[in-house]
Amino acid sequence: MTVCVAVAVHDCIVFAADSASSLVSTNSATGESQIINVYDHGDKVFNLVKGLPICAMTCGMGNLGNASIATLAKELRRRLSTPELGDWYVNPEAYTMEEIAVKARHFLFDERFNALNPPPPAPHSFEFWIGGYGSDFDQQHEIWKLAIVNGVCDPPSKALPEDYGWLAGGQPNAVTRLLLGHDQNLRQFLIDNSMPEASADAVMSVIQSNSQAPVVFPNMPTRDAIDLADFLVETTKRFVRFLPGADTVGGETDIAVVTKYEGFKWIRRKHFYPAALNPLETDHA
């Protein structure tokens, strides 16, 4: 699993994620999943189209077949950046964020997920977030999300109804407890314990309206938005560390920011090679 956090304010979008990657095995007799190992160096934040103000981030399944999501994100970037590939190519002078999200779904779900044989057993989930600016710079930034849940992938949708706010995916429990004042599973817990859905929704509304912490404001400076995203990921890593079971959130935090005029910028990212020995290499992920 993982935690990935997005913070959007008027000046920017920040994507931040941990690096833990869990190796999971399914017991053929019981159907239960078991964590075999946790690696601390997974890549979950991506420079999706070099030269354009577009960023991507993932949580959930770390592989589709024999390819990691990091490798697939790079293949998607190659297609979006190659004019000879026709409809895959993104014209830097005329594109929308929705267009990018639709092409990502076509590649990741229609082409790659549907080719898996056999398909992954349920339960499984995968999210791919795409944030940035379209070619019409009069428009504000957007965050789009596509999700595959137990083999079903609806069309991509806008993840934020406003042009500012925060999002958390993967294992967001620490974030929701801190910022919303409740566990993410509380509504379902109430329903499972015989509370009618309408009553559960009313209880959630009261809790959230009285417990929600207002930490994101539209005019927050870029540096502060970066610090907030970093804080929320770090808080989750430390929270999970003390829970029973494997540390399924951990490793280094990768952070990228997209602004209208500076474009995509890495704030922090790990390398699998020493940068001093590769002076001509750029931050390519």
Coordinates of N, CA, C and O in Angstrom, one line a residue, residues 18-160:
D18 N 4.8 8.4 -0.4 CA 5.9 7.6 0.2 C 6.5 6.7 -0.8 O 6.1 6.7 -2.0
S19 N 7.4 5.8 -0.4 CA 8.1 4.9 -1.3 C 7.9 3.4 -1.0 O 8.5 2.6 -1.7
A20 N 7.0 3.1 -0.1 CA 6.8 1.7 0.3 C 6.1 0.9 -0.8 O 5.1 1.4 -1.4
S21 N 6.6 -0.3 -1.1 CA 5.9 -1.1 -2.1 C 5.8 -2.5 -1.5 O 6.8 -3.2 -1.2
S22 N 4.5 -3.0 -1.4 CA 4.3 -4.3 -0.7 C 4.2 -5.4 -1.7 O 3.5 -5.3 -2.7
L23 N 4.9 -6.5 -1.4 CA 4.8 -7.7 -2.1 C 3.8 -8.6 -1.4 O 3.9 -9.0 -0.3
V24 N 2.7 -8.9 -2.2 CA 1.5 -9.6 -1.6 C 1.3 -10.9 -2.3 O 1.4 -11.0 -3.5
S25 N 1.0 -11.9 -1.5 CA 0.7 -13.2 -2.0 C -0.7 -13.6 -1.5 O -1.2 -13.2 -0.4
T26 N -1.5 -14.3 -2.4 CA -2.8 -14.8 -2.1 C -2.9 -16.2 -1.8 O -2.4 -17.1 -2.6
N27 N -3.4 -16.6 -0.6 CA -3.5 -18.0 -0.2 C -4.5 -18.7 -1.1 O -5.7 -18.3 -1.1
S28 N -4.1 -19.7 -1.9 CA -5.0 -20.3 -2.8 C -6.2 -21.0 -2.1 O -7.3 -21.2 -2.7
A29 N -6.0 -21.5 -0.9 CA -7.0 -22.2 -0.2 C -8.0 -21.3 0.5 O -9.3 -21.5 0.4
T30 N -7.6 -20.2 1.1 CA -8.5 -19.3 1.8 C -8.8 -18.0 1.0 O -9.8 -17.4 1.3
G31 N -8.0 -17.7 0.0 CA -8.3 -16.4 -0.7 C -7.8 -15.2 0.0 O -8.0 -14.1 -0.5
E32 N -7.2 -15.4 1.2 CA -6.7 -14.3 2.0 C -5.3 -13.8 1.4 O -4.5 -14.6 1.0
S33 N -5.1 -12.5 1.5 CA -3.9 -11.9 1.1 C -2.9 -11.8 2.2 O -3.3 -11.6 3.4
Q34 N -1.6 -12.0 1.9 CA -0.6 -12.0 2.9 C 0.6 -11.2 2.4 O 1.0 -11.3 1.3
I35 N 1.1 -10.2 3.2 CA 2.2 -9.4 2.8 C 3.5 -10.2 3.0 O 3.8 -10.7 4.2
I36 N 4.2 -10.5 1.9 CA 5.5 -11.2 2.0 C 6.7 -10.4 2.3 O 7.6 -10.8 3.1
N37 N 6.7 -9.2 1.8 CA 7.8 -8.3 2.0 C 7.3 -6.8 1.7 O 6.3 -6.6 1.0
V38 N 8.0 -5.9 2.2 CA 7.8 -4.5 1.9 C 9.1 -3.8 1.5 O 10.1 -3.9 2.2
Y39 N 9.1 -3.3 0.3 CA 10.3 -2.6 -0.3 C 10.1 -1.1 -0.1 O 9.0 -0.6 -0.1
D40 N 11.3 -0.4 0.1 CA 11.2 1.0 0.5 C 11.6 1.9 -0.6 O 11.9 3.1 -0.4
H41 N 11.6 1.5 -1.9 CA 12.1 2.3 -2.9 C 11.2 2.3 -4.2 O 11.6 2.5 -5.3
G42 N 9.9 2.2 -4.0 CA 9.0 2.3 -5.1 C 8.8 3.8 -5.6 O 8.9 4.7 -4.8
D43 N 8.6 3.9 -6.9 CA 8.3 5.2 -7.5 C 6.9 5.4 -7.7 O 6.2 4.6 -8.4
K44 N 6.3 6.5 -7.2 CA 4.8 6.7 -7.3 C 4.5 8.1 -7.8 O 3.3 8.4 -8.0
V45 N 5.5 9.0 -8.0 CA 5.2 10.3 -8.5 C 6.0 10.4 -9.8 O 7.2 10.1 -9.9
F46 N 5.3 11.0 -10.9 CA 5.9 11.0 -12.2 C 5.8 12.3 -12.9 O 4.8 13.0 -12.8
N47 N 6.8 12.6 -13.7 CA 6.8 13.7 -14.6 C 6.2 13.1 -15.9 O 6.9 12.5 -16.7
L48 N 4.9 13.4 -16.1 CA 4.2 12.6 -17.1 C 4.5 13.0 -18.5 O 4.6 12.2 -19.4
V49 N 4.6 14.3 -18.8 CA 5.0 14.8 -20.1 C 6.0 15.9 -19.9 O 5.7 17.0 -19.5
K50 N 7.3 15.6 -20.3 CA 8.4 16.5 -20.0 C 8.1 17.8 -20.8 O 7.7 17.8 -22.0
G51 N 8.3 18.9 -20.1 CA 8.2 20.2 -20.8 C 6.8 20.8 -20.6 O 6.5 22.0 -20.9
L52 N 5.8 20.0 -20.1 CA 4.4 20.5 -19.9 C 4.1 20.5 -18.4 O 4.7 19.6 -17.7
P53 N 3.3 21.3 -18.0 CA 2.9 21.4 -16.5 C 2.0 20.3 -16.1 O 0.8 20.6 -15.8
I54 N 2.4 19.1 -16.1 CA 1.6 17.9 -15.9 C 2.3 17.0 -15.0 O 3.5 16.7 -15.2
C55 N 1.7 16.5 -13.9 CA 2.3 15.6 -13.0 C 1.3 14.4 -12.8 O 0.1 14.5 -13.0
A56 N 1.9 13.2 -12.4 CA 1.0 12.1 -12.1 C 1.5 11.4 -10.8 O 2.6 11.6 -10.4
M57 N 0.6 10.6 -10.3 CA 0.9 9.9 -9.0 C 0.0 8.7 -8.9 O -1.1 8.6 -9.5
T58 N 0.4 7.6 -8.2 CA -0.3 6.4 -8.2 C -0.3 5.8 -6.8 O 0.5 6.1 -5.9
C59 N -1.4 5.0 -6.5 CA -1.4 4.2 -5.3 C -2.2 3.0 -5.6 O -2.9 2.9 -6.6
G60 N -2.2 2.0 -4.7 CA -2.9 0.7 -4.9 C -1.9 -0.3 -5.5 O -0.7 -0.3 -5.1
M61 N -2.4 -1.0 -6.5 CA -1.5 -2.0 -7.1 C -0.2 -1.4 -7.7 O -0.3 -0.4 -8.4
G62 N 0.9 -2.0 -7.4 CA 2.2 -1.4 -7.9 C 2.6 -2.0 -9.3 O 3.6 -1.5 -9.8
N63 N 1.9 -3.0 -9.7 CA 2.2 -3.6 -11.0 C 1.0 -4.0 -11.8 O -0.1 -4.3 -11.2
L64 N 1.1 -4.0 -13.1 CA 0.1 -4.6 -14.0 C 0.8 -5.6 -14.8 O 1.6 -5.3 -15.7
G65 N 0.6 -6.9 -14.4 CA 1.4 -7.9 -15.1 C 2.8 -7.9 -14.6 O 3.1 -7.7 -13.5
N66 N 3.7 -7.9 -15.6 CA 5.1 -8.0 -15.3 C 5.8 -6.6 -15.4 O 7.0 -6.5 -15.4
A67 N 5.0 -5.5 -15.4 CA 5.5 -4.2 -15.5 C 5.0 -3.4 -14.3 O 3.8 -3.4 -13.9
S68 N 6.0 -2.6 -13.7 CA 5.6 -1.8 -12.6 C 4.8 -0.5 -13.1 O 4.9 -0.2 -14.3
I69 N 4.1 0.1 -12.2 CA 3.4 1.3 -12.6 C 4.4 2.4 -13.0 O 4.1 3.2 -14.0
A70 N 5.5 2.4 -12.4 CA 6.5 3.4 -12.8 C 7.0 3.2 -14.2 O 7.1 4.1 -15.0
T71 N 7.2 1.9 -14.6 CA 7.6 1.6 -16.0 C 6.5 2.0 -17.0 O 6.7 2.6 -18.0
L72 N 5.2 1.7 -16.6 CA 4.1 2.0 -17.4 C 3.9 3.5 -17.6 O 3.5 4.0 -18.7
A73 N 4.2 4.2 -16.5 CA 4.0 5.7 -16.6 C 5.0 6.2 -17.6 O 4.7 7.2 -18.3
K74 N 6.2 5.7 -17.6 CA 7.2 6.1 -18.6 C 6.9 5.8 -20.0 O 7.1 6.5 -21.0
E75 N 6.2 4.6 -20.2 CA 5.8 4.2 -21.5 C 4.6 5.1 -22.0 O 4.6 5.6 -23.1
L76 N 3.7 5.5 -21.0 CA 2.7 6.4 -21.4 C 3.3 7.7 -21.7 O 2.8 8.4 -22.7
R77 N 4.3 8.2 -21.0 CA 4.9 9.5 -21.3 C 5.6 9.4 -22.7 O 5.5 10.4 -23.5
R78 N 6.2 8.3 -23.1 CA 6.7 8.2 -24.5 C 5.7 8.4 -25.5 O 5.9 9.1 -26.5
R79 N 4.5 7.7 -25.3 CA 3.4 7.8 -26.3 C 2.9 9.3 -26.4 O 2.7 9.8 -27.5
L80 N 2.7 9.9 -25.2 CA 2.1 11.2 -25.2 C 3.1 12.2 -25.8 O 2.7 13.3 -26.2
S81 N 4.4 11.9 -25.9 CA 5.4 12.8 -26.3 C 5.9 12.6 -27.8 O 6.8 13.3 -28.2
T82 N 5.3 11.6 -28.4 CA 5.9 11.2 -29.8 C 4.9 11.5 -30.9 O 3.8 10.9 -31.0
P83 N 5.2 12.5 -31.7 CA 4.2 12.9 -32.7 C 3.9 11.8 -33.7 O 2.8 11.8 -34.2
E84 N 4.8 10.9 -34.0 CA 4.6 9.8 -34.9 C 3.5 8.8 -34.5 O 3.1 8.0 -35.3
L85 N 3.1 8.9 -33.2 CA 2.1 7.9 -32.7 C 0.7 8.4 -32.9 O -0.2 7.9 -32.3
G86 N 0.5 9.5 -33.6 CA -0.8 9.9 -34.0 C -1.7 10.3 -32.8 O -1.3 11.3 -32.1
D87 N -2.8 9.6 -32.6 CA -3.7 10.0 -31.6 C -3.2 10.0 -30.2 O -3.7 10.7 -29.3
W88 N -2.1 9.3 -29.9 CA -1.5 9.3 -28.6 C -0.9 10.6 -28.3 O -0.8 11.0 -27.1
Y89 N -0.4 11.3 -29.3 CA 0.5 12.5 -29.1 C -0.4 13.6 -28.5 O -1.5 13.8 -28.9
V90 N 0.3 14.3 -27.6 CA -0.4 15.5 -27.0 C 0.3 16.7 -27.6 O 1.5 17.0 -27.4
N91 N -0.5 17.5 -28.3 CA -0.1 18.7 -28.9 C 0.1 19.8 -27.8 O -0.9 20.2 -27.2
P92 N 1.3 20.2 -27.6 CA 1.6 21.2 -26.5 C 0.8 22.5 -26.6 O 0.5 23.2 -25.6
E93 N 0.3 22.8 -27.8 CA -0.4 24.0 -28.0 C -2.0 23.8 -27.9 O -2.7 24.8 -28.0
A94 N -2.4 22.6 -27.8 CA -3.9 22.3 -27.8 C -4.2 21.0 -27.1 O -4.3 20.0 -27.8
Y95 N -4.3 21.0 -25.8 CA -4.7 19.8 -25.1 C -5.4 20.2 -23.8 O -5.3 21.4 -23.4
T96 N -6.1 19.3 -23.2 CA -6.8 19.5 -22.0 C -6.4 18.4 -21.0 O -5.9 17.3 -21.4
M97 N -6.6 18.7 -19.7 CA -6.2 17.7 -18.7 C -7.2 16.4 -18.8 O -6.7 15.3 -18.6
E98 N -8.4 16.7 -19.2 CA -9.3 15.5 -19.4 C -8.8 14.6 -20.6 O -8.8 13.4 -20.4
E99 N -8.3 15.2 -21.6 CA -7.7 14.4 -22.7 C -6.6 13.5 -22.2 O -6.5 12.4 -22.6
I100 N -5.7 14.1 -21.4 CA -4.6 13.3 -20.8 C -5.1 12.1 -20.0 O -4.7 11.0 -20.1
A101 N -6.1 12.4 -19.2 CA -6.7 11.4 -18.3 C -7.4 10.3 -19.1 O -7.3 9.1 -18.8
V102 N -8.1 10.6 -20.2 CA -8.7 9.6 -21.0 C -7.7 8.7 -21.7 O -7.9 7.5 -21.8
K103 N -6.6 9.3 -22.2 CA -5.6 8.5 -22.8 C -4.9 7.6 -21.8 O -4.5 6.5 -22.1
A104 N -4.7 8.1 -20.6 CA -4.1 7.3 -19.5 C -5.0 6.1 -19.2 O -4.5 5.0 -19.0
R105 N -6.3 6.3 -19.2 CA -7.2 5.2 -18.9 C -7.2 4.2 -20.1 O -7.2 3.0 -19.8
H106 N -7.1 4.7 -21.3 CA -7.1 3.8 -22.4 C -5.8 2.9 -22.4 O -5.9 1.7 -22.6
F107 N -4.7 3.5 -22.0 CA -3.5 2.7 -21.9 C -3.5 1.8 -20.7 O -3.2 0.5 -20.9
L108 N -3.7 2.3 -19.5 CA -3.6 1.5 -18.3 C -4.7 0.4 -18.1 O -4.4 -0.7 -17.7
F109 N -5.9 0.8 -18.5 CA -7.0 -0.1 -18.3 C -7.3 -0.9 -19.5 O -7.3 -2.2 -19.5
D110 N -7.7 -0.2 -20.6 CA -8.1 -1.0 -21.8 C -7.0 -1.8 -22.4 O -7.3 -3.0 -22.8
E111 N -5.8 -1.3 -22.4 CA -4.7 -2.0 -23.1 C -4.0 -2.9 -22.1 O -3.7 -4.1 -22.4
R112 N -3.6 -2.5 -20.9 CA -2.8 -3.3 -20.0 C -3.5 -4.1 -19.0 O -3.3 -5.3 -18.9
F113 N -4.5 -3.5 -18.3 CA -5.2 -4.3 -17.3 C -6.0 -5.4 -18.0 O -6.1 -6.6 -17.5
N114 N -6.8 -5.1 -19.0 CA -7.6 -6.1 -19.7 C -6.9 -7.2 -20.4 O -7.5 -8.2 -20.8
A115 N -5.6 -7.0 -20.5 CA -4.8 -8.0 -21.2 C -4.2 -9.1 -20.1 O -3.7 -10.1 -20.5
L116 N -4.5 -8.8 -18.8 CA -4.0 -9.7 -17.8 C -4.7 -11.0 -17.8 O -6.0 -11.0 -17.8
N117 N -4.0 -12.1 -17.9 CA -4.7 -13.4 -17.9 C -3.9 -14.4 -17.1 O -2.7 -14.8 -17.4
P118 N -4.4 -14.8 -15.9 CA -5.7 -14.4 -15.4 C -5.7 -13.0 -14.8 O -4.7 -12.5 -14.5
P119 N -6.9 -12.4 -14.7 CA -7.0 -11.1 -14.0 C -6.7 -11.2 -12.5 O -6.8 -12.3 -12.0
P120 N -6.2 -10.2 -11.9 CA -5.9 -10.2 -10.5 C -7.1 -10.6 -9.6 O -8.3 -10.1 -10.0
P121 N -7.0 -11.4 -8.6 CA -8.1 -11.8 -7.8 C -8.6 -10.6 -7.0 O -7.9 -9.7 -6.6
A122 N -9.9 -10.5 -6.7 CA -10.5 -9.5 -5.8 C -10.2 -9.9 -4.4 O -10.0 -11.0 -4.0
P123 N -10.1 -8.9 -3.5 CA -10.2 -7.4 -3.8 C -8.9 -6.8 -4.3 O -7.8 -7.3 -3.9
H124 N -9.0 -5.9 -5.2 CA -7.8 -5.2 -5.7 C -8.3 -3.8 -6.1 O -9.4 -3.6 -6.5
S125 N -7.3 -2.8 -6.0 CA -7.7 -1.5 -6.4 C -6.4 -0.8 -6.9 O -5.3 -1.2 -6.6
F126 N -6.6 0.2 -7.8 CA -5.5 1.0 -8.4 C -6.0 2.4 -8.7 O -7.1 2.5 -9.2
E127 N -5.2 3.4 -8.4 CA -5.6 4.7 -8.7 C -4.4 5.4 -9.4 O -3.2 5.2 -9.1
F128 N -4.8 6.3 -10.4 CA -3.8 7.0 -11.1 C -4.3 8.5 -11.2 O -5.3 8.7 -11.7
W129 N -3.6 9.4 -10.5 CA -4.0 10.8 -10.5 C -3.1 11.6 -11.5 O -1.9 11.4 -11.6
I130 N -3.8 12.5 -12.1 CA -3.1 13.4 -13.1 C -3.5 14.8 -12.8 O -4.7 15.2 -12.7
G131 N -2.5 15.6 -12.5 CA -2.8 17.0 -12.2 C -1.9 18.0 -13.0 O -0.8 17.7 -13.4
G132 N -2.5 19.2 -13.3 CA -1.7 20.2 -14.0 C -2.6 21.1 -14.7 O -3.8 21.3 -14.4
Y133 N -2.0 21.8 -15.7 CA -2.7 22.8 -16.5 C -2.8 22.4 -18.0 O -1.9 21.9 -18.6
G134 N -4.0 22.7 -18.6 CA -4.1 22.5 -20.0 C -3.5 23.6 -20.8 O -2.9 24.5 -20.2
S135 N -3.5 23.5 -22.1 CA -2.9 24.5 -22.9 C -3.5 25.9 -22.9 O -2.9 26.9 -23.2
D136 N -4.8 25.9 -22.5 CA -5.5 27.2 -22.3 C -5.1 27.8 -20.9 O -5.7 27.4 -19.9
F137 N -4.1 28.7 -20.9 CA -3.6 29.1 -19.6 C -4.6 30.1 -18.9 O -4.3 30.6 -17.8
D138 N -5.7 30.4 -19.5 CA -6.8 31.1 -18.8 C -7.5 30.2 -17.9 O -8.2 30.7 -17.0
Q139 N -7.4 28.9 -18.0 CA -8.0 28.0 -17.1 C -7.1 27.7 -15.9 O -5.9 27.7 -16.0
Q140 N -7.8 27.4 -14.8 CA -7.1 27.0 -13.6 C -6.7 25.5 -13.7 O -7.1 24.8 -14.6
H141 N -5.8 25.1 -12.8 CA -5.3 23.7 -12.8 C -6.5 22.8 -12.5 O -7.5 23.2 -11.9
E142 N -6.3 21.5 -12.8 CA -7.2 20.5 -12.6 C -6.5 19.2 -12.1 O -5.4 19.0 -12.4
I143 N -7.2 18.4 -11.2 CA -6.7 17.1 -10.9 C -7.8 16.1 -11.3 O -8.9 16.2 -10.9
W144 N -7.4 15.1 -12.1 CA -8.2 14.0 -12.6 C -7.7 12.7 -12.0 O -6.6 12.5 -11.7
K145 N -8.7 11.8 -11.8 CA -8.3 10.5 -11.2 C -9.0 9.4 -12.0 O -10.2 9.5 -12.3
L146 N -8.3 8.3 -12.3 CA -8.9 7.1 -12.8 C -8.6 6.0 -11.7 O -7.6 6.0 -11.1
A147 N -9.6 5.1 -11.6 CA -9.5 4.1 -10.5 C -10.0 2.8 -11.1 O -11.0 2.7 -11.8
I148 N -9.3 1.7 -10.8 CA -9.7 0.3 -11.2 C -10.0 -0.3 -9.8 O -9.1 -0.5 -9.0
V149 N -11.2 -0.8 -9.7 CA -11.6 -1.4 -8.4 C -12.2 -2.8 -8.8 O -13.3 -2.8 -9.4
N150 N -11.6 -3.8 -8.4 CA -12.1 -5.2 -8.7 C -12.5 -5.4 -10.2 O -13.5 -5.9 -10.5
G151 N -11.6 -4.9 -11.0 CA -11.8 -5.1 -12.5 C -12.7 -4.1 -13.2 O -12.9 -4.2 -14.4
V152 N -13.2 -3.1 -12.4 CA -14.1 -2.1 -13.0 C -13.4 -0.7 -13.0 O -12.8 -0.3 -12.0
C153 N -13.5 -0.1 -14.2 CA -12.8 1.3 -14.3 C -13.8 2.2 -14.9 O -14.0 2.2 -16.2
D154 N -14.4 3.1 -14.1 CA -15.2 4.1 -14.7 C -14.4 5.2 -15.4 O -13.2 5.3 -15.3
P155 N -15.1 6.0 -16.3 CA -14.3 7.1 -16.9 C -13.6 8.0 -15.9 O -14.1 8.1 -14.8
P156 N -12.5 8.6 -16.3 CA -11.8 9.5 -15.3 C -12.7 10.6 -14.9 O -13.6 11.0 -15.7
S157 N -12.5 11.1 -13.7 CA -13.3 12.2 -13.2 C -12.5 13.2 -12.5 O -11.4 12.9 -12.0
K158 N -13.0 14.4 -12.4 CA -12.3 15.4 -11.6 C -12.3 15.0 -10.1 O -13.3 14.7 -9.6
A159 N -11.1 15.1 -9.5 CA -11.0 14.6 -8.1 C -11.3 15.7 -7.1 O -11.6 15.4 -6.0
L160 N -11.2 17.0 -7.5 CA -11.5 18.1 -6.6 C -12.6 18.9 -7.2 O -12.5 19.4 -8.3

